[in-house]
């Protein structure tokens, strides 16, 4: 592979149109990234972050915190998106458990969503093929209609449609705040659901509503928590 191209055993080239999140920004075999990986492997290839730390992860964490919104000052690393979602679900549940809120064990999700292929991530998504097969093993989330702007009425703006659809989320939070740990969403675009978009105003409304109702907000692979007693 090189850049956006894949080459088969016969020398025929194919445009890699499915690499999506993994290499679409910088391409395959990016020389700068590969050089950095090689240099790091010559120093330290891996050590478990359990009782240990090292300079590269400290430097990366400090740089990420500088980029993150104010108040987010901790990093928890995972090796893939599904694992990151699992971590976020567990952190949200454990937060409420530590506060003695034992009833808060459920999660609120959007229809047409997808968050990964491990059990917690599958439960938080809306991919029928996965959920039907693994239904006996899955958490039972509370589902809210997607704000997907593809379904807006004629003449309705994406922002107005997203505001109108947020009424479903508001009612759900009002009804289930006592038992809900967190709301999990894909920010702005439901990728696996057909690259369906919604307006940023939905996220603004959702963040404010989660704060008011004491429910965490999990933004797909990045956990951002909002609770009455401060940020997670």
PDB file of C-alpha atoms in Angstrom, residues 9-203:
ATOM      1  CA  UNK A   9      -0.108  -9.583  -6.280  1.00  0.00           C
ATOM      2  CA  UNK A  10      -0.449  -8.921 -10.018  1.00  0.00           C
ATOM      3  CA  UNK A  11       0.538  -5.277  -9.699  1.00  0.00           C
ATOM      4  CA  UNK A  12      -2.975  -3.908 -10.222  1.00  0.00           C
ATOM      5  CA  UNK A  13      -3.764  -0.827  -8.138  1.00  0.00           C
ATOM      6  CA  UNK A  14      -7.023  -0.117  -6.278  1.00  0.00           C
ATOM      7  CA  UNK A  15      -8.198   3.114  -4.715  1.00  0.00           C
ATOM      8  CA  UNK A  16      -8.711   2.301  -1.030  1.00  0.00           C
ATOM      9  CA  UNK A  17     -12.170   3.727  -0.428  1.00  0.00           C
ATOM     10  CA  UNK A  18     -12.943   1.741   2.754  1.00  0.00           C
ATOM     11  CA  UNK A  19      -9.962   2.565   4.972  1.00  0.00           C
ATOM     12  CA  UNK A  20     -12.147   5.308   6.494  1.00  0.00           C
ATOM     13  CA  UNK A  21     -11.076   6.295  10.032  1.00  0.00           C
ATOM     14  CA  UNK A  22      -7.781   4.441  10.086  1.00  0.00           C
ATOM     15  CA  UNK A  23      -5.624   5.808   7.275  1.00  0.00           C
ATOM     16  CA  UNK A  24      -7.771   8.144   5.175  1.00  0.00           C
ATOM     17  CA  UNK A  25      -6.220  11.308   6.636  1.00  0.00           C
ATOM     18  CA  UNK A  26      -2.552  10.500   6.096  1.00  0.00           C
ATOM     19  CA  UNK A  27      -2.555   7.518   3.715  1.00  0.00           C
ATOM     20  CA  UNK A  28      -0.891   4.131   3.872  1.00  0.00           C
ATOM     21  CA  UNK A  29       2.822   3.903   4.681  1.00  0.00           C
ATOM     22  CA  UNK A  30       3.119   7.571   5.575  1.00  0.00           C
ATOM     23  CA  UNK A  31       6.890   8.128   5.810  1.00  0.00           C
ATOM     24  CA  UNK A  32       6.751  10.615   8.693  1.00  0.00           C
ATOM     25  CA  UNK A  33       4.497   8.380  10.805  1.00  0.00           C
ATOM     26  CA  UNK A  34       6.510   5.266   9.983  1.00  0.00           C
ATOM     27  CA  UNK A  35       9.764   7.010  10.914  1.00  0.00           C
ATOM     28  CA  UNK A  36       8.307   8.062  14.281  1.00  0.00           C
ATOM     29  CA  UNK A  37       7.104   4.491  14.930  1.00  0.00           C
ATOM     30  CA  UNK A  38      10.518   3.081  14.055  1.00  0.00           C
ATOM     31  CA  UNK A  39      12.317   5.552  16.320  1.00  0.00           C
ATOM     32  CA  UNK A  40      10.012   4.690  19.217  1.00  0.00           C
ATOM     33  CA  UNK A  41      10.443   0.941  18.707  1.00  0.00           C
ATOM     34  CA  UNK A  42      14.195   1.403  19.048  1.00  0.00           C
ATOM     35  CA  UNK A  43      13.630   2.897  22.531  1.00  0.00           C
ATOM     36  CA  UNK A  44      10.558   1.215  24.088  1.00  0.00           C
ATOM     37  CA  UNK A  45       7.969  -0.819  22.207  1.00  0.00           C
ATOM     38  CA  UNK A  46       5.447  -1.304  25.044  1.00  0.00           C
ATOM     39  CA  UNK A  47       4.926  -1.271  28.777  1.00  0.00           C
ATOM     40  CA  UNK A  48       1.658  -1.739  30.628  1.00  0.00           C
ATOM     41  CA  UNK A  49       0.335   1.506  32.115  1.00  0.00           C
ATOM     42  CA  UNK A  50      -0.431  -0.145  35.440  1.00  0.00           C
ATOM     43  CA  UNK A  51       2.002   1.082  38.038  1.00  0.00           C
ATOM     44  CA  UNK A  52       4.329   2.317  35.285  1.00  0.00           C
ATOM     45  CA  UNK A  53       4.619   5.361  33.054  1.00  0.00           C
ATOM     46  CA  UNK A  54       7.083   6.690  30.492  1.00  0.00           C
ATOM     47  CA  UNK A  55       8.045   9.926  28.770  1.00  0.00           C
ATOM     48  CA  UNK A  56       6.129   9.494  25.459  1.00  0.00           C
ATOM     49  CA  UNK A  57       2.764   8.857  27.122  1.00  0.00           C
ATOM     50  CA  UNK A  58       3.267  11.773  29.542  1.00  0.00           C
ATOM     51  CA  UNK A  59       4.121  14.101  26.675  1.00  0.00           C
ATOM     52  CA  UNK A  60       1.145  12.912  24.614  1.00  0.00           C
ATOM     53  CA  UNK A  61      -1.232  13.280  27.566  1.00  0.00           C
ATOM     54  CA  UNK A  62      -0.071  16.821  28.284  1.00  0.00           C
ATOM     55  CA  UNK A  63      -0.521  17.801  24.637  1.00  0.00           C
ATOM     56  CA  UNK A  64      -3.994  16.240  24.481  1.00  0.00           C
ATOM     57  CA  UNK A  65      -5.078  18.070  27.638  1.00  0.00           C
ATOM     58  CA  UNK A  66      -3.989  21.357  26.087  1.00  0.00           C
ATOM     59  CA  UNK A  67      -6.290  20.650  23.139  1.00  0.00           C
ATOM     60  CA  UNK A  68      -9.231  19.385  25.203  1.00  0.00           C
ATOM     61  CA  UNK A  69     -12.009  21.605  26.591  1.00  0.00           C
ATOM     62  CA  UNK A  70     -11.329  23.223  29.954  1.00  0.00           C
ATOM     63  CA  UNK A  71     -11.880  20.846  32.850  1.00  0.00           C
ATOM     64  CA  UNK A  72     -10.842  17.669  31.014  1.00  0.00           C
ATOM     65  CA  UNK A  73      -7.505  16.867  32.606  1.00  0.00           C
ATOM     66  CA  UNK A  74      -7.237  13.059  32.487  1.00  0.00           C
ATOM     67  CA  UNK A  75      -6.396  10.583  29.710  1.00  0.00           C
ATOM     68  CA  UNK A  76      -7.419   6.932  29.611  1.00  0.00           C
ATOM     69  CA  UNK A  77      -5.899   5.011  26.703  1.00  0.00           C
ATOM     70  CA  UNK A  78      -7.393   2.191  24.643  1.00  0.00           C
ATOM     71  CA  UNK A  79      -6.169   0.450  21.512  1.00  0.00           C
ATOM     72  CA  UNK A  80      -9.365   0.731  19.444  1.00  0.00           C
ATOM     73  CA  UNK A  81     -12.695   2.501  19.225  1.00  0.00           C
ATOM     74  CA  UNK A  82     -14.845  -0.306  20.626  1.00  0.00           C
ATOM     75  CA  UNK A  83     -12.588  -0.600  23.671  1.00  0.00           C
ATOM     76  CA  UNK A  84     -12.811   3.168  24.185  1.00  0.00           C
ATOM     77  CA  UNK A  85     -16.606   2.933  24.231  1.00  0.00           C
ATOM     78  CA  UNK A  86     -16.464   0.051  26.716  1.00  0.00           C
ATOM     79  CA  UNK A  87     -14.194   2.136  28.963  1.00  0.00           C
ATOM     80  CA  UNK A  88     -16.552   5.111  28.769  1.00  0.00           C
ATOM     81  CA  UNK A  89     -19.591   2.987  29.678  1.00  0.00           C
ATOM     82  CA  UNK A  90     -17.771   1.447  32.643  1.00  0.00           C
ATOM     83  CA  UNK A  91     -16.443   4.800  33.855  1.00  0.00           C
ATOM     84  CA  UNK A  92     -19.920   6.332  33.775  1.00  0.00           C
ATOM     85  CA  UNK A  93     -21.471   3.410  35.665  1.00  0.00           C
ATOM     86  CA  UNK A  94     -18.648   3.356  38.212  1.00  0.00           C
ATOM     87  CA  UNK A  95     -18.905   7.110  38.794  1.00  0.00           C
ATOM     88  CA  UNK A  96     -22.548   6.821  39.841  1.00  0.00           C
ATOM     89  CA  UNK A  97     -21.825   3.679  41.870  1.00  0.00           C
ATOM     90  CA  UNK A  98     -19.153   5.549  43.811  1.00  0.00           C
ATOM     91  CA  UNK A  99     -21.724   8.231  44.606  1.00  0.00           C
ATOM     92  CA  UNK A 100     -24.168   5.622  45.907  1.00  0.00           C
ATOM     93  CA  UNK A 101     -26.533   6.032  42.936  1.00  0.00           C
ATOM     94  CA  UNK A 102     -27.064   2.300  42.460  1.00  0.00           C
ATOM     95  CA  UNK A 103     -30.172   2.735  40.286  1.00  0.00           C
ATOM     96  CA  UNK A 104     -28.218   4.437  37.506  1.00  0.00           C
ATOM     97  CA  UNK A 105     -27.354   1.423  35.340  1.00  0.00           C
ATOM     98  CA  UNK A 106     -28.857   2.162  31.892  1.00  0.00           C
ATOM     99  CA  UNK A 107     -27.716   4.062  28.807  1.00  0.00           C
ATOM    100  CA  UNK A 108     -29.610   6.232  26.330  1.00  0.00           C
ATOM    101  CA  UNK A 109     -28.812   5.816  22.622  1.00  0.00           C
ATOM    102  CA  UNK A 110     -29.946   7.099  19.233  1.00  0.00           C
ATOM    103  CA  UNK A 111     -31.585   4.964  16.563  1.00  0.00           C
ATOM    104  CA  UNK A 112     -29.409   4.287  13.487  1.00  0.00           C
ATOM    105  CA  UNK A 113     -26.258   4.548  15.601  1.00  0.00           C
ATOM    106  CA  UNK A 114     -23.161   2.355  15.688  1.00  0.00           C
ATOM    107  CA  UNK A 115     -20.442   2.411  18.356  1.00  0.00           C
ATOM    108  CA  UNK A 116     -18.398  -0.724  17.734  1.00  0.00           C
ATOM    109  CA  UNK A 117     -18.480  -4.499  17.780  1.00  0.00           C
ATOM    110  CA  UNK A 118     -17.768  -5.493  21.398  1.00  0.00           C
ATOM    111  CA  UNK A 119     -20.767  -6.302  23.588  1.00  0.00           C
ATOM    112  CA  UNK A 120     -21.202  -2.967  25.337  1.00  0.00           C
ATOM    113  CA  UNK A 121     -20.644  -1.055  22.106  1.00  0.00           C
ATOM    114  CA  UNK A 122     -23.103  -3.260  20.216  1.00  0.00           C
ATOM    115  CA  UNK A 123     -25.713  -2.731  22.934  1.00  0.00           C
ATOM    116  CA  UNK A 124     -25.250   1.030  22.675  1.00  0.00           C
ATOM    117  CA  UNK A 125     -25.719   1.003  18.918  1.00  0.00           C
ATOM    118  CA  UNK A 126     -28.589   0.224  16.596  1.00  0.00           C
ATOM    119  CA  UNK A 127     -27.194  -2.281  14.080  1.00  0.00           C
ATOM    120  CA  UNK A 128     -29.958  -4.868  13.824  1.00  0.00           C
ATOM    121  CA  UNK A 129     -27.714  -7.656  12.513  1.00  0.00           C
ATOM    122  CA  UNK A 130     -25.483  -7.528  15.580  1.00  0.00           C
ATOM    123  CA  UNK A 131     -28.198  -6.873  18.128  1.00  0.00           C
ATOM    124  CA  UNK A 132     -30.436  -9.711  16.968  1.00  0.00           C
ATOM    125  CA  UNK A 133     -27.638 -12.271  17.103  1.00  0.00           C
ATOM    126  CA  UNK A 134     -26.256 -11.218  20.476  1.00  0.00           C
ATOM    127  CA  UNK A 135     -29.500 -10.025  22.082  1.00  0.00           C
ATOM    128  CA  UNK A 136     -29.329 -12.421  25.088  1.00  0.00           C
ATOM    129  CA  UNK A 137     -25.916 -11.014  26.053  1.00  0.00           C
ATOM    130  CA  UNK A 138     -26.612  -7.300  25.673  1.00  0.00           C
ATOM    131  CA  UNK A 139     -27.477  -4.401  27.933  1.00  0.00           C
ATOM    132  CA  UNK A 140     -30.941  -2.979  27.389  1.00  0.00           C
ATOM    133  CA  UNK A 141     -30.531   0.689  26.427  1.00  0.00           C
ATOM    134  CA  UNK A 142     -33.212   3.338  26.114  1.00  0.00           C
ATOM    135  CA  UNK A 143     -33.586   4.294  22.444  1.00  0.00           C
ATOM    136  CA  UNK A 144     -34.347   7.811  21.173  1.00  0.00           C
ATOM    137  CA  UNK A 145     -35.147   8.716  17.533  1.00  0.00           C
ATOM    138  CA  UNK A 146     -32.157   9.989  15.564  1.00  0.00           C
ATOM    139  CA  UNK A 147     -32.023  13.707  14.632  1.00  0.00           C
ATOM    140  CA  UNK A 148     -30.829  12.684  11.133  1.00  0.00           C
ATOM    141  CA  UNK A 149     -31.476  15.708   8.901  1.00  0.00           C
ATOM    142  CA  UNK A 150     -32.174  13.465   5.903  1.00  0.00           C
ATOM    143  CA  UNK A 151     -35.654  13.073   7.376  1.00  0.00           C
ATOM    144  CA  UNK A 152     -36.406  16.793   7.768  1.00  0.00           C
ATOM    145  CA  UNK A 153     -39.595  18.100   6.232  1.00  0.00           C
ATOM    146  CA  UNK A 154     -39.632  20.152   3.019  1.00  0.00           C
ATOM    147  CA  UNK A 155     -38.414  23.681   3.719  1.00  0.00           C
ATOM    148  CA  UNK A 156     -37.181  22.804   7.217  1.00  0.00           C
ATOM    149  CA  UNK A 157     -33.554  23.653   8.022  1.00  0.00           C
ATOM    150  CA  UNK A 158     -31.244  21.077   9.564  1.00  0.00           C
ATOM    151  CA  UNK A 159     -31.000  23.198  12.706  1.00  0.00           C
ATOM    152  CA  UNK A 160     -34.786  23.442  13.070  1.00  0.00           C
ATOM    153  CA  UNK A 161     -35.178  19.719  12.444  1.00  0.00           C
ATOM    154  CA  UNK A 162     -32.519  18.899  15.043  1.00  0.00           C
ATOM    155  CA  UNK A 163     -34.198  21.199  17.576  1.00  0.00           C
ATOM    156  CA  UNK A 164     -37.560  19.557  16.908  1.00  0.00           C
ATOM    157  CA  UNK A 165     -36.123  16.057  17.237  1.00  0.00           C
ATOM    158  CA  UNK A 166     -34.412  16.992  20.476  1.00  0.00           C
ATOM    159  CA  UNK A 167     -37.832  17.036  22.142  1.00  0.00           C
ATOM    160  CA  UNK A 168     -37.668  13.212  22.159  1.00  0.00           C
ATOM    161  CA  UNK A 169     -34.347  13.297  23.996  1.00  0.00           C
ATOM    162  CA  UNK A 170     -35.557  15.895  26.485  1.00  0.00           C
ATOM    163  CA  UNK A 171     -38.596  13.790  27.397  1.00  0.00           C
ATOM    164  CA  UNK A 172     -36.457  10.677  27.741  1.00  0.00           C
ATOM    165  CA  UNK A 173     -34.001  12.420  30.066  1.00  0.00           C
ATOM    166  CA  UNK A 174     -36.866  13.753  32.175  1.00  0.00           C
ATOM    167  CA  UNK A 175     -38.386  10.275  32.486  1.00  0.00           C
ATOM    168  CA  UNK A 176     -35.221   8.215  32.968  1.00  0.00           C
ATOM    169  CA  UNK A 177     -32.619  10.458  34.636  1.00  0.00           C
ATOM    170  CA  UNK A 178     -32.843   8.478  37.871  1.00  0.00           C
ATOM    171  CA  UNK A 179     -31.812   5.244  36.128  1.00  0.00           C
ATOM    172  CA  UNK A 180     -29.616   6.530  33.285  1.00  0.00           C
ATOM    173  CA  UNK A 181     -25.822   6.622  33.527  1.00  0.00           C
ATOM    174  CA  UNK A 182     -25.148   8.372  30.238  1.00  0.00           C
ATOM    175  CA  UNK A 183     -26.290   9.304  26.753  1.00  0.00           C
ATOM    176  CA  UNK A 184     -24.000   7.976  23.996  1.00  0.00           C
ATOM    177  CA  UNK A 185     -23.972   9.614  20.555  1.00  0.00           C
ATOM    178  CA  UNK A 186     -21.879   9.875  17.412  1.00  0.00           C
ATOM    179  CA  UNK A 187     -21.162  13.614  17.194  1.00  0.00           C
ATOM    180  CA  UNK A 188     -22.687  15.178  14.046  1.00  0.00           C
ATOM    181  CA  UNK A 189     -22.534  12.137  11.740  1.00  0.00           C
ATOM    182  CA  UNK A 190     -23.803   8.573  12.074  1.00  0.00           C
ATOM    183  CA  UNK A 191     -21.101   6.970   9.961  1.00  0.00           C
ATOM    184  CA  UNK A 192     -22.038   3.289   9.824  1.00  0.00           C
ATOM    185  CA  UNK A 193     -25.705   4.270   9.562  1.00  0.00           C
ATOM    186  CA  UNK A 194     -25.143   5.760   6.113  1.00  0.00           C
ATOM    187  CA  UNK A 195     -23.092   8.919   6.830  1.00  0.00           C
ATOM    188  CA  UNK A 196     -26.249  10.619   8.121  1.00  0.00           C
ATOM    189  CA  UNK A 197     -25.712  14.148   9.458  1.00  0.00           C
ATOM    190  CA  UNK A 198     -27.417  16.297  12.068  1.00  0.00           C
ATOM    191  CA  UNK A 199     -26.952  19.895  13.126  1.00  0.00           C
ATOM    192  CA  UNK A 200     -24.452  20.903  15.870  1.00  0.00           C
ATOM    193  CA  UNK A 201     -27.288  22.589  17.768  1.00  0.00           C
ATOM    194  CA  UNK A 202     -28.409  19.106  18.849  1.00  0.00           C
ATOM    195  CA  UNK A 203     -25.132  18.558  20.708  1.00  0.00           C
TER     196      UNK A 203
END
